[in-house]
């Protein structure tokens, strides 16, 4: 196996929670609490979880929009979790982001031409003529007409705006793109256009993706492997198809079972988990899922399970799986 | 077949905008039957929410107007009712649940105040009795320690709990029709499953009808018996949920069904798409509104709009070429 493009080890991002009259830091919001993952070149890792599980925070730590509290992030072998902004600048070319709401992530006062040219200006690449030519080429790649350069983001529909966001993210030939809910705000018929575009781009430019979303069907479609997050921790990870067919963790199982299937003949019994996601400021003891888990035992309340490799290439963090760990 | 409870008949709703008058809902008809769930599905801007607001007479004033057709509820034409009559129906006979429970609830009033308000308005009962019924209702929708929750404010509850409160308010007076406009879109899947299950349970318990508006075909298949597919203000296709999913006839319905990624599809395979996008309401084509995106479009489609055609007794489609596809 080749060297992973991204290796994250025991990453933690704890945000201080200020409280009281003197705004002392009394507690920490443990948004990401010890996450390890790997992404191979050309691979898509899907990251699934409900709101507040820390998936976006994890994405932002990897792209170094946040300074992680501890742990390591190695990009193509180089440790980047502690780098300062000067040393990060060349790395920023290689790691790009696509955001959920392109209306918010595109500057409304700039034309599309300016928006797409900016990455080249920031990184001091080429002269004006070269940049203009690249902008036209980028628009063509994402399927927008060349005349779009003089228009403003509000003149486009949601799907087209997301294409502009994608064009910007691939402008500098990155190697890794963090896609943070890129299709959640789009209608289904537009969503499939954008997913197809992302898959095409990956093949053409051999990109690696970290694809963050809450929709398991979308993630399963686009990802080679996926990881399921709950309250700042990965509870299960493995090959997407394997996870979908043989989910081991009770949380993954209930997540899959909660998805409404677009087939009126499907009358399978849902296993509906009760309750809400607890707060990451004061997470439950032991396994964070135990208050909602239908199978919880005493051990789950006292001891946090470790993410252990199982025989079928899947890793699961659960005390109740009898399958032996692989050696 | 069950008795018709609500009949929407050739409804037309228009809005005055800065750019001119637009027709957000153009000549749509459907029937919601007693005890059944009717789904209205379509993409943003297709007019599904405007349809619900037209039924409830809650269109933004003075811009939105129902300019044609009727809404028959128990023989009454709601489109012609006086506002006083309408106020008696809203909340008592027909209730509505909105997408975003934080905006549907008043942030400066306690849950208890908002819940007792609807009971005191529609029923002649004492405050004590209203409080008692409210606590029972909160308990029924699955809110733990309901008597404490009565004194709390909406921001103290999670998204799923807030939506339960909204449902409790909507169902407090046991209406015969519930209109739920994207009730689970803002919620996580596990919470969505809980809320859909709750609506289903309460529906059986109270024997009410539900009109469920959503963009999610999975939700439709899960809970609806009848489905209306809307596109750019018009009904593209309607029928039973089995008609629509097993035997879709309109190229738009087919496109929608084929473009959703399914759990059992081949990873990274190319998804089917509907190319292009929905026409703006200000420059609608003269012919079929789906013509610019339709894979089986023909000259005729661009000239005049298609009429409703019967595929079977329960199944109707608005397309010239459905038999050829």
XYZ file of C-alpha atoms in Angstrom, chain B residues 2-318:
317
model
C -62.463 6.736 2.168
C -64.665 9.776 2.219
C -63.053 12.996 0.894
C -62.158 15.427 3.668
C -60.444 18.201 1.750
C -60.845 18.874 -1.936
C -58.521 21.296 -3.637
C -60.127 22.133 -6.937
C -58.326 24.079 -9.694
C -56.507 26.239 -7.143
C -54.603 29.227 -8.536
C -52.428 31.408 -6.301
C -50.616 34.522 -7.455
C -48.041 36.819 -5.889
C -47.349 40.459 -6.601
C -43.587 40.929 -6.787
C -41.364 43.843 -7.785
C -40.804 42.186 -11.151
C -44.486 41.568 -11.802
C -47.230 39.137 -10.987
C -46.215 35.505 -10.686
C -48.386 32.451 -10.545
C -46.858 30.247 -7.859
C -49.626 27.661 -7.955
C -51.322 27.144 -11.279
C -54.509 25.144 -11.476
C -53.853 22.272 -9.121
C -56.423 19.778 -7.871
C -56.202 16.945 -5.388
C -58.241 15.231 -2.691
C -57.187 14.377 0.858
C -59.274 11.508 2.208
C -60.275 10.753 5.761
C -57.630 8.944 7.776
C -55.169 8.920 4.889
C -51.804 10.584 4.401
C -51.352 12.572 1.223
C -47.823 13.515 0.238
C -46.946 16.558 -1.826
C -43.443 16.221 -3.219
C -41.365 18.568 -5.333
C -38.227 20.646 -5.371
C -37.762 24.105 -3.903
C -39.951 26.683 -5.566
C -42.428 24.191 -7.051
C -45.308 25.681 -5.044
C -45.840 22.960 -2.445
C -45.625 25.281 0.549
C -47.715 27.947 -1.180
C -50.396 25.302 -1.693
C -50.458 24.641 2.058
C -50.547 28.342 2.892
C -53.366 28.852 0.378
C -55.432 26.132 2.060
C -54.831 27.714 5.468
C -55.328 31.262 4.137
C -51.956 32.174 5.583
C -50.442 33.670 2.431
C -48.304 36.752 3.064
C -50.599 39.759 2.739
C -51.212 41.699 0.575
C -48.821 40.087 -1.949
C -50.294 36.604 -2.062
C -53.825 35.995 -3.339
C -55.873 32.952 -4.212
C -57.292 34.065 -7.561
C -59.108 30.952 -8.679
C -60.485 27.594 -7.702
C -61.853 26.375 -4.424
C -60.750 24.554 -1.306
C -63.623 22.428 -0.036
C -63.363 21.284 3.558
C -66.432 19.512 4.933
C -68.439 21.199 2.193
C -67.174 24.687 3.133
C -65.186 26.647 0.572
C -62.236 27.866 2.628
C -61.101 30.172 -0.161
C -64.294 32.217 0.352
C -64.632 31.970 4.154
C -64.543 35.101 6.260
C -61.447 35.551 8.416
C -63.515 34.979 11.578
C -64.715 31.634 10.300
C -61.180 30.789 9.252
C -59.851 31.521 12.733
C -62.291 29.007 14.147
C -61.078 26.359 11.733
C -57.345 26.957 12.086
C -55.902 25.091 15.044
C -59.205 23.369 15.772
C -60.134 21.577 12.544
C -57.003 22.036 10.446
C -53.596 22.459 12.032
C -50.196 23.080 10.598
C -46.660 22.032 11.526
C -43.799 23.978 9.993
C -40.257 23.049 9.068
C -38.325 25.102 11.581
C -39.734 24.660 15.097
C -37.624 27.517 16.464
C -39.390 30.027 14.225
C -42.799 28.412 14.689
C -42.603 28.825 18.470
C -42.600 32.173 20.194
C -39.242 32.552 21.956
C -40.539 34.868 24.707
C -43.409 32.680 25.910
C -43.187 29.457 27.865
C -44.148 26.157 26.275
C -47.099 26.018 28.668
C -48.455 29.402 27.624
C -48.262 28.555 23.926
C -49.907 25.206 24.424
C -52.751 26.347 26.692
C -53.422 29.315 24.394
C -54.760 27.137 21.618
C -56.941 25.127 24.019
C -58.388 28.221 25.690
C -59.059 29.800 22.308
C -60.976 26.919 20.814
C -62.516 25.146 23.803
C -64.604 26.557 26.609
C -62.575 25.118 29.463
C -60.971 26.503 32.607
C -57.298 27.414 32.810
C -56.693 24.508 35.219
C -58.298 22.107 32.799
C -56.248 23.532 29.906
C -53.022 23.089 31.889
C -53.974 19.536 32.712
C -54.735 18.732 29.083
C -51.500 20.409 27.954
C -49.375 18.315 30.301
C -51.143 15.203 29.050
C -50.501 16.247 25.452
C -46.788 16.886 26.074
C -46.586 13.502 27.695
C -48.345 11.954 24.706
C -45.823 13.373 22.214
C -42.997 11.851 24.248
C -41.606 14.785 26.189
C -40.004 13.630 29.438
C -41.107 15.376 32.676
C -43.840 17.392 30.907
C -44.888 19.441 33.957
C -41.387 20.936 34.202
C -41.219 21.546 30.463
C -44.447 23.582 30.670
C -42.544 26.362 32.453
C -39.574 26.337 30.105
C -38.838 28.389 26.984
C -38.313 27.002 23.457
C -34.554 27.671 23.490
C -34.170 25.271 26.405
C -35.249 22.345 24.248
C -33.401 20.428 21.521
C -34.580 20.572 17.898
C -36.400 17.257 18.101
C -38.108 18.202 21.378
C -39.207 21.551 19.921
C -40.779 19.797 16.962
C -42.634 17.561 19.425
C -43.950 20.678 21.170
C -45.100 22.115 17.834
C -46.895 18.837 17.114
C -48.479 18.913 20.575
C -49.785 22.438 19.923
C -51.072 21.449 16.476
C -52.884 18.382 17.774
C -54.118 19.774 21.104
C -57.652 20.322 19.791
C -57.704 17.008 17.887
C -58.043 18.456 14.370
C -59.350 16.311 11.551
C -56.573 17.459 9.205
C -52.893 18.092 9.889
C -50.779 19.864 7.286
C -47.105 19.175 7.920
C -44.760 21.302 5.814
C -41.317 19.647 5.769
C -41.694 18.673 9.437
C -38.439 16.702 9.600
C -36.182 18.479 7.115
C -34.264 20.393 9.796
C -33.796 17.283 11.949
C -31.220 14.497 12.030
C -32.219 11.103 10.597
C -32.601 9.369 13.948
C -34.809 12.218 15.188
C -36.676 12.278 11.863
C -37.520 8.605 12.344
C -38.856 9.371 15.831
C -41.026 12.276 14.620
C -42.449 10.400 11.612
C -43.304 7.484 13.875
C -45.007 9.861 16.322
C -47.105 11.465 13.575
C -48.120 8.005 12.333
C -49.124 6.851 15.824
C -51.146 9.964 16.587
C -52.829 9.749 13.207
C -54.103 6.231 13.914
C -55.084 7.199 17.433
C -57.065 10.290 16.438
C -58.130 9.099 12.987
C -57.034 12.316 11.370
C -55.852 12.966 7.820
C -52.375 14.275 7.117
C -51.026 16.295 4.214
C -47.270 15.851 4.288
C -45.156 18.233 2.248
C -41.596 17.115 1.616
C -38.813 16.946 -0.936
C -37.702 13.542 0.349
C -39.059 10.624 -1.673
C -37.943 8.243 1.067
C -40.250 9.948 3.568
C -43.097 9.822 1.031
C -42.681 6.088 0.457
C -42.518 5.522 4.179
C -45.698 7.259 5.323
C -47.998 8.282 2.453
C -50.845 6.479 0.715
C -51.506 9.117 -1.947
C -48.886 11.297 -3.643
C -48.961 14.515 -5.663
C -45.777 15.387 -7.577
C -45.497 19.105 -8.251
C -43.249 20.884 -10.712
C -43.059 24.667 -11.263
C -46.516 25.322 -9.830
C -48.319 22.499 -11.590
C -49.202 18.920 -10.786
C -46.950 16.673 -12.871
C -48.360 13.378 -11.662
C -50.564 12.051 -8.911
C -51.730 8.671 -7.737
C -51.322 6.108 -5.014
C -47.851 5.652 -3.601
C -47.618 2.323 -5.445
C -48.668 3.917 -8.764
C -45.969 6.533 -8.380
C -43.083 4.356 -7.255
C -43.832 1.187 -9.242
C -45.145 2.725 -12.393
C -44.032 6.365 -12.688
C -45.211 7.899 -15.959
C -44.097 11.513 -15.955
C -40.482 11.941 -17.099
C -39.943 14.252 -14.107
C -41.108 11.658 -11.573
C -38.909 9.089 -13.255
C -35.948 11.449 -13.248
C -36.422 12.176 -9.556
C -36.634 8.515 -8.639
C -33.555 7.659 -10.676
C -31.431 10.530 -9.390
C -31.465 9.654 -5.693
C -28.449 7.705 -4.490
C -29.684 4.482 -2.926
C -28.032 2.475 -0.234
C -27.773 -0.537 -2.534
C -26.471 1.280 -5.627
C -22.965 0.613 -6.967
C -20.507 2.993 -5.283
C -19.188 5.811 -7.445
C -21.437 4.831 -10.346
C -22.809 7.679 -12.400
C -26.149 8.829 -11.042
C -28.924 9.696 -13.426
C -29.537 13.395 -13.496
C -32.200 15.749 -14.715
C -30.137 18.200 -16.731
C -30.723 21.922 -16.507
C -32.880 23.579 -13.898
C -36.395 24.659 -13.009
C -37.619 27.639 -15.095
C -38.167 30.874 -13.184
C -41.783 31.750 -12.401
C -41.370 35.026 -14.259
C -40.465 33.475 -17.575
C -42.424 30.258 -17.747
C -42.522 28.532 -21.123
C -45.744 28.515 -23.112
C -45.862 24.744 -23.304
C -45.030 22.087 -20.753
C -42.928 23.516 -17.927
C -40.641 20.527 -17.878
C -39.941 20.754 -21.628
C -36.444 22.293 -21.287
C -35.237 19.392 -19.125
C -37.285 16.557 -20.546
C -35.480 13.637 -22.232
C -38.503 12.777 -24.411
C -39.535 16.306 -25.375
C -41.332 16.860 -28.664
C -42.435 19.897 -30.721
C -45.962 19.686 -29.328
C -44.644 20.001 -25.732
C -43.199 23.436 -26.468
C -46.417 24.842 -27.928
C -49.168 24.168 -25.406
C -49.310 22.857 -21.844
C -50.352 19.209 -21.468
C -53.683 18.324 -19.863
C -54.259 15.760 -17.161
C -54.440 12.259 -18.586
C -55.663 9.132 -16.806
C -53.224 6.220 -16.594
C -55.667 4.298 -14.427
C -58.549 5.244 -12.198
C -56.241 6.212 -9.352
C -53.318 7.493 -11.397
C -53.121 10.730 -13.402
C -50.295 12.303 -15.335
C -49.836 15.618 -17.092
